[in-house]
Tab-separated table of C-alpha atoms in Angstrom:
chain	number	residue	atom	x	y	z
A	1	UNK	CA	0.000	0.000	0.000
A	2	UNK	CA	1.336	3.438	-0.951
A	3	UNK	CA	1.635	6.304	1.497
A	4	UNK	CA	-1.173	8.060	-0.387
A	5	UNK	CA	-3.430	5.056	0.111
A	6	UNK	CA	-2.632	5.018	3.822
A	7	UNK	CA	-3.519	8.705	4.069
A	8	UNK	CA	-6.763	8.143	2.152
A	9	UNK	CA	-7.769	5.345	4.529
A	10	UNK	CA	-7.685	7.870	7.382
A	11	UNK	CA	-9.731	10.551	5.632
A	12	UNK	CA	-13.349	11.243	6.484
A	13	UNK	CA	-15.992	13.563	5.114
A	14	UNK	CA	-15.789	17.270	5.816
A	15	UNK	CA	-18.844	17.088	8.073
A	16	UNK	CA	-17.132	14.419	10.174
A	17	UNK	CA	-14.080	16.692	10.463
A	18	UNK	CA	-16.383	19.421	11.813
A	19	UNK	CA	-17.820	16.983	14.334
A	20	UNK	CA	-14.308	15.946	15.382
A	21	UNK	CA	-13.451	19.537	16.364
A	22	UNK	CA	-16.809	20.117	18.069
A	23	UNK	CA	-17.920	22.770	15.577
A	24	UNK	CA	-21.124	24.494	16.803
A	25	UNK	CA	-22.759	24.046	13.387
A	26	UNK	CA	-21.718	20.410	12.958
A	27	UNK	CA	-25.323	19.148	12.839
A	28	UNK	CA	-26.398	21.842	10.385
A	29	UNK	CA	-23.382	21.061	8.198
A	30	UNK	CA	-24.211	17.351	8.240
A	31	UNK	CA	-27.792	18.050	7.139
A	32	UNK	CA	-26.500	20.387	4.435
A	33	UNK	CA	-24.233	17.638	3.119
A	34	UNK	CA	-26.971	15.003	3.279
A	35	UNK	CA	-29.249	17.055	1.009
A	36	UNK	CA	-26.705	18.392	-1.468
A	37	UNK	CA	-27.996	16.412	-4.440
A	38	UNK	CA	-31.554	17.530	-3.776
A	39	UNK	CA	-30.288	21.108	-4.111
A	40	UNK	CA	-28.267	20.208	-7.200
A	41	UNK	CA	-31.423	18.711	-8.691
A	42	UNK	CA	-33.273	22.014	-8.172
A	43	UNK	CA	-30.406	23.832	-9.886
A	44	UNK	CA	-30.566	21.325	-12.725
A	45	UNK	CA	-34.274	22.012	-13.185
A	46	UNK	CA	-34.033	25.801	-13.022
A	47	UNK	CA	-30.670	26.608	-14.631
A	48	UNK	CA	-29.781	23.259	-16.267
A	49	UNK	CA	-26.791	22.775	-13.975
A	50	UNK	CA	-25.204	19.418	-14.860
A	51	UNK	CA	-24.679	17.132	-11.873
A	52	UNK	CA	-24.028	13.514	-10.936
A	53	UNK	CA	-27.685	12.624	-10.581
A	54	UNK	CA	-28.048	9.524	-8.408
A	55	UNK	CA	-30.490	6.673	-8.590
A	56	UNK	CA	-32.304	6.879	-5.242
A	57	UNK	CA	-34.008	4.096	-3.333
A	58	UNK	CA	-35.246	3.602	0.188
A	59	UNK	CA	-33.135	1.385	2.391
A	60	UNK	CA	-35.994	-1.117	2.482
A	61	UNK	CA	-36.113	-1.225	-1.335
A	62	UNK	CA	-32.468	-2.285	-1.427
A	63	UNK	CA	-32.629	-4.621	1.566
A	64	UNK	CA	-35.759	-6.403	0.331
A	65	UNK	CA	-34.809	-6.205	-3.376
A	66	UNK	CA	-38.043	-4.528	-4.433
A	67	UNK	CA	-39.110	-5.030	-8.082
A	68	UNK	CA	-37.981	-1.494	-8.962
A	69	UNK	CA	-34.556	-2.027	-7.401
A	70	UNK	CA	-34.141	-5.475	-8.969
A	71	UNK	CA	-34.831	-3.954	-12.382
A	72	UNK	CA	-32.260	-1.216	-11.733
A	73	UNK	CA	-29.680	-3.728	-10.530
A	74	UNK	CA	-30.209	-5.934	-13.586
A	75	UNK	CA	-29.814	-2.997	-15.985
A	76	UNK	CA	-26.907	-1.213	-14.289
A	77	UNK	CA	-25.200	-3.713	-11.985
A	78	UNK	CA	-21.844	-3.579	-13.800
A	79	UNK	CA	-21.586	0.232	-13.779
A	80	UNK	CA	-19.221	1.996	-11.367
A	81	UNK	CA	-20.760	4.086	-8.611
A	82	UNK	CA	-20.424	5.674	-5.239
A	83	UNK	CA	-22.979	4.490	-2.676
A	84	UNK	CA	-24.196	6.951	-0.043
A	85	UNK	CA	-26.408	5.833	2.850
A	86	UNK	CA	-28.293	8.931	3.983
A	87	UNK	CA	-29.978	8.653	7.411
A	88	UNK	CA	-33.315	10.273	8.226
A	89	UNK	CA	-31.908	11.162	11.662
A	90	UNK	CA	-28.726	13.305	11.781
A	91	UNK	CA	-27.639	11.400	14.887
A	92	UNK	CA	-27.228	8.264	12.779
A	93	UNK	CA	-23.982	7.743	10.841
A	94	UNK	CA	-23.765	8.533	7.150
A	95	UNK	CA	-22.008	5.685	5.379
A	96	UNK	CA	-20.434	5.596	1.932
A	97	UNK	CA	-18.447	3.472	-0.483
A	98	UNK	CA	-17.035	4.442	-3.864
A	99	UNK	CA	-15.262	3.028	-6.883
A	100	UNK	CA	-17.087	-0.319	-7.033
A	101	UNK	CA	-19.808	-1.659	-9.307
A	102	UNK	CA	-23.443	-1.158	-8.359
A	103	UNK	CA	-23.676	-4.917	-7.805
A	104	UNK	CA	-20.738	-4.826	-5.374
A	105	UNK	CA	-22.144	-1.703	-3.768
A	106	UNK	CA	-25.343	-3.604	-3.095
A	107	UNK	CA	-23.382	-6.424	-1.465
A	108	UNK	CA	-21.565	-3.812	0.638
A	109	UNK	CA	-24.944	-2.381	1.709
A	110	UNK	CA	-25.998	-5.839	2.908
A	111	UNK	CA	-23.008	-5.965	5.297
A	112	UNK	CA	-23.833	-2.665	7.034
A	113	UNK	CA	-25.265	-2.965	10.530
A	114	UNK	CA	-28.091	-0.481	10.097
A	115	UNK	CA	-31.878	-0.395	10.147
A	116	UNK	CA	-32.715	0.046	6.438
A	117	UNK	CA	-35.992	1.744	7.361
A	118	UNK	CA	-34.033	4.798	8.520
A	119	UNK	CA	-31.869	5.234	5.424
A	120	UNK	CA	-32.078	6.412	1.846
A	121	UNK	CA	-29.601	4.869	-0.590
A	122	UNK	CA	-28.058	6.973	-3.349
A	123	UNK	CA	-26.239	5.188	-6.153
A	124	UNK	CA	-24.153	8.027	-7.544
A	125	UNK	CA	-22.596	7.553	-11.005
A	126	UNK	CA	-18.830	7.362	-10.852
A	127	UNK	CA	-16.410	7.889	-13.717
A	128	UNK	CA	-12.773	8.752	-14.247
A	129	UNK	CA	-12.104	12.481	-14.263
A	130	UNK	CA	-10.010	14.541	-16.683
A	131	UNK	CA	-10.483	17.734	-14.630
A	132	UNK	CA	-11.534	18.359	-11.041
A	133	UNK	CA	-12.154	21.586	-9.132
A	134	UNK	CA	-12.978	22.690	-5.623
A	135	UNK	CA	-13.857	26.338	-5.062
A	136	UNK	CA	-15.833	28.976	-3.198
A	137	UNK	CA	-17.889	31.819	-4.651
A	138	UNK	CA	-17.965	34.750	-2.221
A	139	UNK	CA	-17.931	38.531	-2.098
A	140	UNK	CA	-14.146	38.308	-2.295
A	141	UNK	CA	-14.301	36.514	-5.648
A	142	UNK	CA	-14.091	32.925	-6.829
A	143	UNK	CA	-11.214	31.035	-5.178
A	144	UNK	CA	-10.091	27.456	-5.524
A	145	UNK	CA	-7.943	24.797	-7.112
A	146	UNK	CA	-8.121	22.836	-10.336
A	147	UNK	CA	-6.255	19.664	-11.255
A	148	UNK	CA	-5.997	17.115	-14.019
A	149	UNK	CA	-7.078	14.228	-11.858
A	150	UNK	CA	-9.681	13.025	-9.364
A	151	UNK	CA	-11.523	15.465	-7.111
A	152	UNK	CA	-10.410	13.458	-4.046
A	153	UNK	CA	-6.885	14.697	-4.763
A	154	UNK	CA	-8.167	18.173	-3.886
A	155	UNK	CA	-10.580	17.434	-1.053
A	156	UNK	CA	-8.246	14.955	0.650
A	157	UNK	CA	-5.141	16.984	-0.080
A	158	UNK	CA	-2.817	14.725	-2.026
A	159	UNK	CA	-2.102	14.474	-5.726
A	160	UNK	CA	-0.472	11.800	-7.842
A	161	UNK	CA	1.121	13.545	-10.822
A	162	UNK	CA	-0.278	17.010	-11.501
A	163	UNK	CA	0.281	19.799	-8.978
A	164	UNK	CA	-3.082	21.567	-8.549
A	165	UNK	CA	-3.371	25.090	-9.924
A	166	UNK	CA	-4.650	27.765	-7.535
A	167	UNK	CA	-7.068	30.191	-9.149
A	168	UNK	CA	-8.841	33.422	-8.258
A	169	UNK	CA	-11.421	35.304	-10.300
A	170	UNK	CA	-12.210	38.804	-9.011
A	171	UNK	CA	-15.238	39.045	-11.341
A	172	UNK	CA	-13.062	40.916	-13.830
A	173	UNK	CA	-9.786	39.046	-14.307
A	174	UNK	CA	-8.605	35.463	-13.915
A	175	UNK	CA	-5.465	34.814	-11.862
A	176	UNK	CA	-3.887	31.335	-12.029
A	177	UNK	CA	-0.790	30.147	-10.175
A	178	UNK	CA	0.554	28.784	-13.461
A	179	UNK	CA	-0.151	29.712	-17.056
A	180	UNK	CA	-2.453	26.980	-18.353
A	181	UNK	CA	-4.875	28.097	-21.107
A	182	UNK	CA	-6.766	24.777	-21.012
A	183	UNK	CA	-7.370	25.075	-17.263
A	184	UNK	CA	-8.510	28.684	-17.625
A	185	UNK	CA	-10.919	27.748	-20.426
A	186	UNK	CA	-12.353	24.928	-18.324
A	187	UNK	CA	-12.819	27.238	-15.336
A	188	UNK	CA	-14.640	29.778	-17.488
A	189	UNK	CA	-17.063	27.041	-18.605
A	190	UNK	CA	-17.681	26.001	-15.007
A	191	UNK	CA	-18.414	29.436	-13.565
A	192	UNK	CA	-20.636	30.269	-16.552
A	193	UNK	CA	-23.031	27.615	-15.211
A	194	UNK	CA	-23.312	29.590	-11.962
A	195	UNK	CA	-24.051	33.013	-13.455
A	196	UNK	CA	-27.800	33.596	-13.280
A	197	UNK	CA	-28.624	36.747	-15.245
A	198	UNK	CA	-32.411	36.330	-15.115
A	199	UNK	CA	-33.729	38.110	-12.004
A	200	UNK	CA	-36.878	35.968	-11.919
A	201	UNK	CA	-34.797	32.785	-11.839
A	202	UNK	CA	-32.611	34.203	-9.066
A	203	UNK	CA	-35.788	34.942	-7.123
A	204	UNK	CA	-36.984	31.335	-7.566
A	205	UNK	CA	-33.642	30.022	-6.322
A	206	UNK	CA	-33.752	32.369	-3.352
A	207	UNK	CA	-37.231	31.084	-2.548
A	208	UNK	CA	-36.565	27.368	-3.069
A	209	UNK	CA	-32.990	27.118	-1.777
A	210	UNK	CA	-32.376	30.314	0.194
A	211	UNK	CA	-29.643	30.844	-2.385
A	212	UNK	CA	-27.480	33.954	-2.332
A	213	UNK	CA	-25.722	35.666	-5.224
A	214	UNK	CA	-22.631	37.772	-5.837
A	215	UNK	CA	-22.498	39.686	-9.129
A	216	UNK	CA	-25.272	37.313	-10.298
A	217	UNK	CA	-23.102	34.269	-9.504
A	218	UNK	CA	-24.548	31.646	-7.191
A	219	UNK	CA	-22.563	31.867	-3.942
A	220	UNK	CA	-21.314	28.892	-1.940
A	221	UNK	CA	-18.870	25.997	-1.895
A	222	UNK	CA	-18.653	23.793	-4.990
A	223	UNK	CA	-16.892	20.704	-6.299
A	224	UNK	CA	-16.857	19.540	-9.921
A	225	UNK	CA	-15.440	16.757	-12.053
A	226	UNK	CA	-15.334	16.544	-15.851
A	227	UNK	CA	-14.334	14.283	-18.694
A	228	UNK	CA	-14.404	14.553	-22.455
A	229	UNK	CA	-16.986	11.750	-22.636
A	230	UNK	CA	-19.595	13.146	-20.223
A	231	UNK	CA	-18.739	16.831	-19.791
A	232	UNK	CA	-18.942	18.728	-16.494
A	233	UNK	CA	-20.618	17.395	-13.365
A	234	UNK	CA	-21.194	19.508	-10.254
A	235	UNK	CA	-20.899	17.126	-7.304
A	236	UNK	CA	-21.302	19.489	-4.352
A	237	UNK	CA	-23.102	22.742	-3.550
A	238	UNK	CA	-22.903	23.819	0.081
A	239	UNK	CA	-24.538	27.083	1.139
A	240	UNK	CA	-23.029	27.207	4.640
A	241	UNK	CA	-19.382	27.210	3.589
A	242	UNK	CA	-18.533	30.545	2.080
A	243	UNK	CA	-17.200	33.918	3.078
A	244	UNK	CA	-15.006	32.896	5.988
A	245	UNK	CA	-13.371	30.069	4.026
A	246	UNK	CA	-12.225	32.105	1.038
A	247	UNK	CA	-8.445	31.627	1.217
A	248	UNK	CA	-5.618	33.907	0.264
A	249	UNK	CA	-4.044	33.060	-3.078
A	250	UNK	CA	-0.751	34.836	-2.405
A	251	UNK	CA	2.501	32.911	-2.243
A	252	UNK	CA	5.746	34.741	-1.562
A	253	UNK	CA	7.853	32.736	-4.006
A	254	UNK	CA	10.322	35.613	-4.361
A	255	UNK	CA	11.348	35.564	-0.708
A	256	UNK	CA	14.842	34.099	-0.926
A	257	UNK	CA	15.037	33.793	2.862
A	258	UNK	CA	12.188	31.287	3.007
A	259	UNK	CA	13.154	27.903	4.435
A	260	UNK	CA	10.126	26.258	2.851
A	261	UNK	CA	7.289	27.513	0.676
A	262	UNK	CA	3.772	26.194	0.301
A	263	UNK	CA	0.163	27.120	-0.188
A	264	UNK	CA	-1.558	29.608	2.129
A	265	UNK	CA	-4.488	27.658	3.560
A	266	UNK	CA	-5.290	29.731	6.664
A	267	UNK	CA	-3.795	33.193	7.281
A	268	UNK	CA	-1.702	34.444	10.189
A	269	UNK	CA	1.878	35.028	11.318
A	270	UNK	CA	3.297	33.009	14.213
A	271	UNK	CA	6.799	32.574	15.635
A	272	UNK	CA	7.302	29.324	17.479
A	273	UNK	CA	9.096	26.005	17.783
A	274	UNK	CA	8.964	23.277	15.156
A	275	UNK	CA	7.513	19.994	16.360
A	276	UNK	CA	7.801	17.218	13.791
A	277	UNK	CA	5.057	14.681	14.372
A	278	UNK	CA	4.967	11.472	12.351
A	279	UNK	CA	1.927	9.144	12.433
A	280	UNK	CA	3.539	6.913	15.062
A	281	UNK	CA	4.021	9.934	17.379
A	282	UNK	CA	0.389	11.071	17.674
A	283	UNK	CA	0.459	10.757	21.447
A	284	UNK	CA	2.894	13.646	21.657
A	285	UNK	CA	1.778	16.815	23.494
A	286	UNK	CA	2.359	20.290	22.107
A	287	UNK	CA	2.888	23.585	23.909
A	288	UNK	CA	0.983	26.713	22.903
A	289	UNK	CA	3.911	28.093	20.864
A	290	UNK	CA	4.667	24.838	19.060
A	291	UNK	CA	4.246	24.564	15.303
A	292	UNK	CA	2.895	21.232	14.103
A	293	UNK	CA	4.898	20.024	11.097
A	294	UNK	CA	3.812	16.750	9.468
A	295	UNK	CA	3.370	14.980	6.159
A	296	UNK	CA	-0.373	15.479	6.133
A	297	UNK	CA	-3.050	15.951	8.760
A	298	UNK	CA	-5.685	13.267	9.185
A	299	UNK	CA	-8.486	13.113	11.780
A	300	UNK	CA	-6.003	11.446	14.158
A	301	UNK	CA	-4.132	14.754	14.254
A	302	UNK	CA	-7.135	16.799	15.471
A	303	UNK	CA	-5.978	16.963	19.152
A	304	UNK	CA	-2.554	18.218	17.993
A	305	UNK	CA	-4.132	20.668	15.534
A	306	UNK	CA	-6.084	22.151	18.442
A	307	UNK	CA	-2.924	22.464	20.579
A	308	UNK	CA	-0.605	23.861	17.909
A	309	UNK	CA	0.075	27.538	17.266
A	310	UNK	CA	0.335	26.852	13.514
A	311	UNK	CA	0.321	23.939	11.077
A	312	UNK	CA	2.706	23.182	8.195
A	313	UNK	CA	2.333	20.114	5.977
A	314	UNK	CA	4.131	18.484	3.052
A	315	UNK	CA	0.851	17.619	1.299
A	316	UNK	CA	-2.538	19.287	1.000
A	317	UNK	CA	-4.265	22.108	-0.826
A	318	UNK	CA	-5.885	25.445	0.009
A	319	UNK	CA	-9.354	23.898	0.313
A	320	UNK	CA	-8.522	20.356	1.332
A	321	UNK	CA	-10.666	19.207	4.239
A	322	UNK	CA	-7.767	19.528	6.677
A	323	UNK	CA	-7.031	23.081	5.474
A	324	UNK	CA	-10.664	24.096	5.990
A	325	UNK	CA	-10.536	22.706	9.525
A	326	UNK	CA	-7.330	24.661	10.245
A	327	UNK	CA	-9.144	27.786	9.117
A	328	UNK	CA	-12.106	26.991	11.363
A	329	UNK	CA	-9.670	26.534	14.274
A	330	UNK	CA	-8.170	29.933	13.337
A	331	UNK	CA	-4.703	28.373	13.090
A	332	UNK	CA	-2.183	29.718	10.550
A	333	UNK	CA	-1.699	26.885	8.077
A	334	UNK	CA	0.562	26.250	5.097
A	335	UNK	CA	-0.037	23.149	2.990
A	336	UNK	CA	1.705	21.520	0.047
A	337	UNK	CA	5.283	22.503	0.971
A	338	UNK	CA	6.511	19.108	-0.333
A	339	UNK	CA	9.536	19.083	1.981
A	340	UNK	CA	8.776	20.772	5.329
A	341	UNK	CA	9.339	17.526	7.250
A	342	UNK	CA	12.806	17.109	5.732
A	343	UNK	CA	13.958	20.758	5.733
A	344	UNK	CA	12.726	21.783	9.175
A	345	UNK	CA	14.140	20.162	12.314
A	346	UNK	CA	12.473	19.398	15.610
A	347	UNK	CA	13.045	22.213	18.097
A	348	UNK	CA	13.952	24.780	15.439
A	349	UNK	CA	12.675	28.334	15.974
A	350	UNK	CA	10.811	29.625	12.924
A	351	UNK	CA	8.256	32.183	11.810
A	352	UNK	CA	5.248	30.919	9.873
A	353	UNK	CA	3.820	33.571	7.550
A	354	UNK	CA	0.781	31.630	6.374
A	355	UNK	CA	-0.668	34.537	4.428
A	356	UNK	CA	2.341	34.433	2.147
A	357	UNK	CA	2.842	30.666	2.301
A	358	UNK	CA	6.410	30.782	3.688
A	359	UNK	CA	8.327	29.575	6.728
A	360	UNK	CA	11.287	31.766	7.748
A	361	UNK	CA	14.071	31.388	10.297
A	362	UNK	CA	13.081	33.266	13.469
């Protein structure tokens, strides 16, 4: 198993991250996530937003193999999917599986120790992705990352071959961290789907979804995937994640004094002591001026993230789940340095300038 696979095993949904840190809106965020495809369906109906429309069944339909489900399974059993078990009570766990056939997903469902009467089952179409994005539309502009790869590389914070491109659109000009005309063209296609020029349609969306708009663009948190064969799919629309999560896109690459450079995930300037923490050292305690430096944060690192004055990681992006949590904890955070764990030494005194994405000698 590769290191990336080990990291992925430890990752959980963003709502579960919020629960792990005791976020006051954790329940509201879970409900928002549970109903995201219902909102995407409304957007599809009113503005023709393309999305990964799931086949939906009650838990009892799947468990008892109702005639409708048996017909679906016979017709589509070999197709790849993601399976989401959505509870009718937010206190119940949301369960998911992805990357298997619908037939295997059904077998996986049968092994879950749940009461099917309290769950809805979404079979979400799954396909390889040529492009993936994760971004936020806010008053500050449209911020995010785009990669040639799977969207999990952005949300979970690791990538295989292509370094994600940071982008910012200030509603006038596009700014990309690297010159890539194909990426820019793809981004322009994506955001065009979110511009609602018709005031009557905006009013309907405000009424049905409590949607908000900035310069006629639908505001919120979004994820997309795309391929040449199927085009663009929106796979997430979250209304609660917005203004406060819009990250800085600056990166002080010209600072020759920087020990390491990365991506500014959560702003702030902190001087403190480097504490290298590898996965086998999670029991370590940090002081209030300690800077957590690690390969990548997983939920196991949450106690240390709470203790640390700042966080610096080798992997991760500006809107990876761990980066969002660092921002919620109001901890300066730099991700994607590639080499912080090898350049920085335990006990070293450094200054983390997370707004500029650099670590300097103190």
